[in-house]
Amino acid sequence: ACTYCFARKFVHDDPQKRRDWGHWVEVKTNAVDALQRESHKCFDADVFVGSATDPYQPIENRLGLTRALLEVLLLAHPKRVHLQTRSPH
């Protein structure tokens, strides 16, 4: 619920989500499979993780999706991976 966050503007179609910003999260449960299918596009590319929201939301402690995605990226051999976070975890 960062006051400076611009990502809340992406939920313009759902007024309830906009009001409750910072109190919910949508988990992309298929993210690892999707990245595995598309990982060839990351070869020798710059990859930026966390451009709209922090990749280390509190639920990450339980799900481990960000770590799993980084492991897939490691095998894809990108030129560079940028990970933006404000999380203390």
CSV table of C-alpha atoms in Angstrom, one decimal:
chain,number,residue,atom,x,y,z
A,1,ALA,CA,0.0,0.0,0.0
A,2,CYS,CA,2.9,2.4,-0.8
A,3,THR,CA,1.6,5.9,-1.1
A,4,TYR,CA,3.8,6.6,-4.1
A,5,CYS,CA,2.8,3.4,-6.0
A,6,PHE,CA,1.5,3.9,-9.5
A,7,ALA,CA,0.4,0.2,-9.9
A,8,ARG,CA,-3.0,0.8,-8.2
A,9,LYS,CA,-4.0,2.6,-11.4
A,10,PHE,CA,-3.9,-0.8,-13.2
A,11,VAL,CA,-7.0,-2.0,-11.3
A,12,HIS,CA,-9.2,0.8,-12.7
A,13,ASP,CA,-11.8,-1.7,-13.7
A,14,ASP,CA,-12.5,-2.9,-10.2
A,15,PRO,CA,-13.4,0.0,-7.8
A,16,GLN,CA,-13.3,-2.4,-4.7
A,17,LYS,CA,-9.7,-3.5,-5.5
A,18,ARG,CA,-8.7,0.1,-5.9
A,19,ARG,CA,-10.1,1.1,-2.6
A,20,ASP,CA,-8.5,-1.9,-0.8
A,21,TRP,CA,-5.1,-1.4,-2.5
A,22,GLY,CA,-2.4,-2.9,-0.3
A,23,HIS,CA,-4.7,-5.4,1.4
A,24,TRP,CA,-4.9,-8.0,-1.4
A,25,VAL,CA,-2.6,-9.8,-3.8
A,26,GLU,CA,-3.3,-11.8,-7.0
A,27,VAL,CA,-0.9,-14.7,-7.2
A,28,LYS,CA,0.1,-15.7,-10.7
A,29,THR,CA,0.2,-19.4,-9.9
A,30,ASN,CA,1.2,-20.4,-13.4
A,31,ALA,CA,4.1,-17.9,-13.6
A,32,VAL,CA,6.8,-20.5,-13.4
A,33,ASP,CA,5.3,-22.7,-16.2
A,34,ALA,CA,4.7,-19.6,-18.3
A,35,LEU,CA,8.3,-18.4,-17.9
A,36,GLN,CA,9.6,-21.9,-18.7
A,37,ARG,CA,7.7,-21.9,-22.0
A,38,GLU,CA,8.9,-18.4,-22.9
A,39,SER,CA,12.3,-18.5,-21.3
A,40,HIS,CA,14.1,-18.8,-24.7
A,41,LYS,CA,13.1,-15.1,-25.2
A,42,CYS,CA,15.3,-14.2,-22.2
A,43,PHE,CA,18.6,-15.4,-23.7
A,44,ASP,CA,21.1,-12.6,-23.8
A,45,ALA,CA,18.4,-10.1,-22.9
A,46,ASP,CA,18.0,-7.6,-20.0
A,47,VAL,CA,15.2,-8.8,-17.7
A,48,PHE,CA,13.6,-6.5,-15.2
A,49,VAL,CA,11.6,-8.1,-12.3
A,50,GLY,CA,9.4,-5.9,-10.1
A,51,SER,CA,8.7,-3.0,-12.5
A,52,ALA,CA,5.1,-2.5,-11.2
A,53,THR,CA,5.0,-4.2,-7.8
A,54,ASP,CA,7.5,-5.6,-5.4
A,55,PRO,CA,8.4,-9.3,-6.2
A,56,TYR,CA,8.8,-10.0,-2.5
A,57,GLN,CA,5.3,-9.5,-1.2
A,58,PRO,CA,4.8,-11.1,2.3
A,59,ILE,CA,3.1,-14.2,0.6
A,60,GLU,CA,6.4,-14.9,-1.1
A,61,ASN,CA,7.7,-16.4,2.2
A,62,ARG,CA,5.2,-19.2,1.7
A,63,LEU,CA,5.0,-19.6,-2.0
A,64,GLY,CA,8.6,-19.0,-3.2
A,65,LEU,CA,7.5,-18.0,-6.7
A,66,THR,CA,10.1,-15.3,-7.1
A,67,ARG,CA,12.9,-17.6,-6.2
A,68,ALA,CA,11.5,-20.3,-8.6
A,69,LEU,CA,11.3,-17.7,-11.4
A,70,LEU,CA,14.9,-16.6,-10.8
A,71,GLU,CA,16.0,-20.2,-11.0
A,72,VAL,CA,14.3,-20.5,-14.4
A,73,LEU,CA,15.9,-17.3,-15.6
A,74,LEU,CA,19.3,-18.6,-14.5
A,75,LEU,CA,18.9,-21.5,-17.0
A,76,ALA,CA,17.8,-19.1,-19.7
A,77,HIS,CA,21.1,-17.2,-19.7
A,78,PRO,CA,19.9,-13.6,-19.8
A,79,LYS,CA,22.5,-10.9,-20.2
A,80,ARG,CA,21.4,-9.2,-17.1
A,81,VAL,CA,18.6,-9.6,-14.5
A,82,HIS,CA,17.5,-6.5,-12.6
A,83,LEU,CA,15.4,-7.1,-9.5
A,84,GLN,CA,13.7,-4.1,-7.9
A,85,THR,CA,12.5,-4.6,-4.3
A,86,ARG,CA,11.7,-2.6,-1.3
A,87,SER,CA,11.2,-5.7,0.8
A,88,PRO,CA,13.2,-6.4,3.9
A,89,HIS,CA,13.0,-10.1,3.1
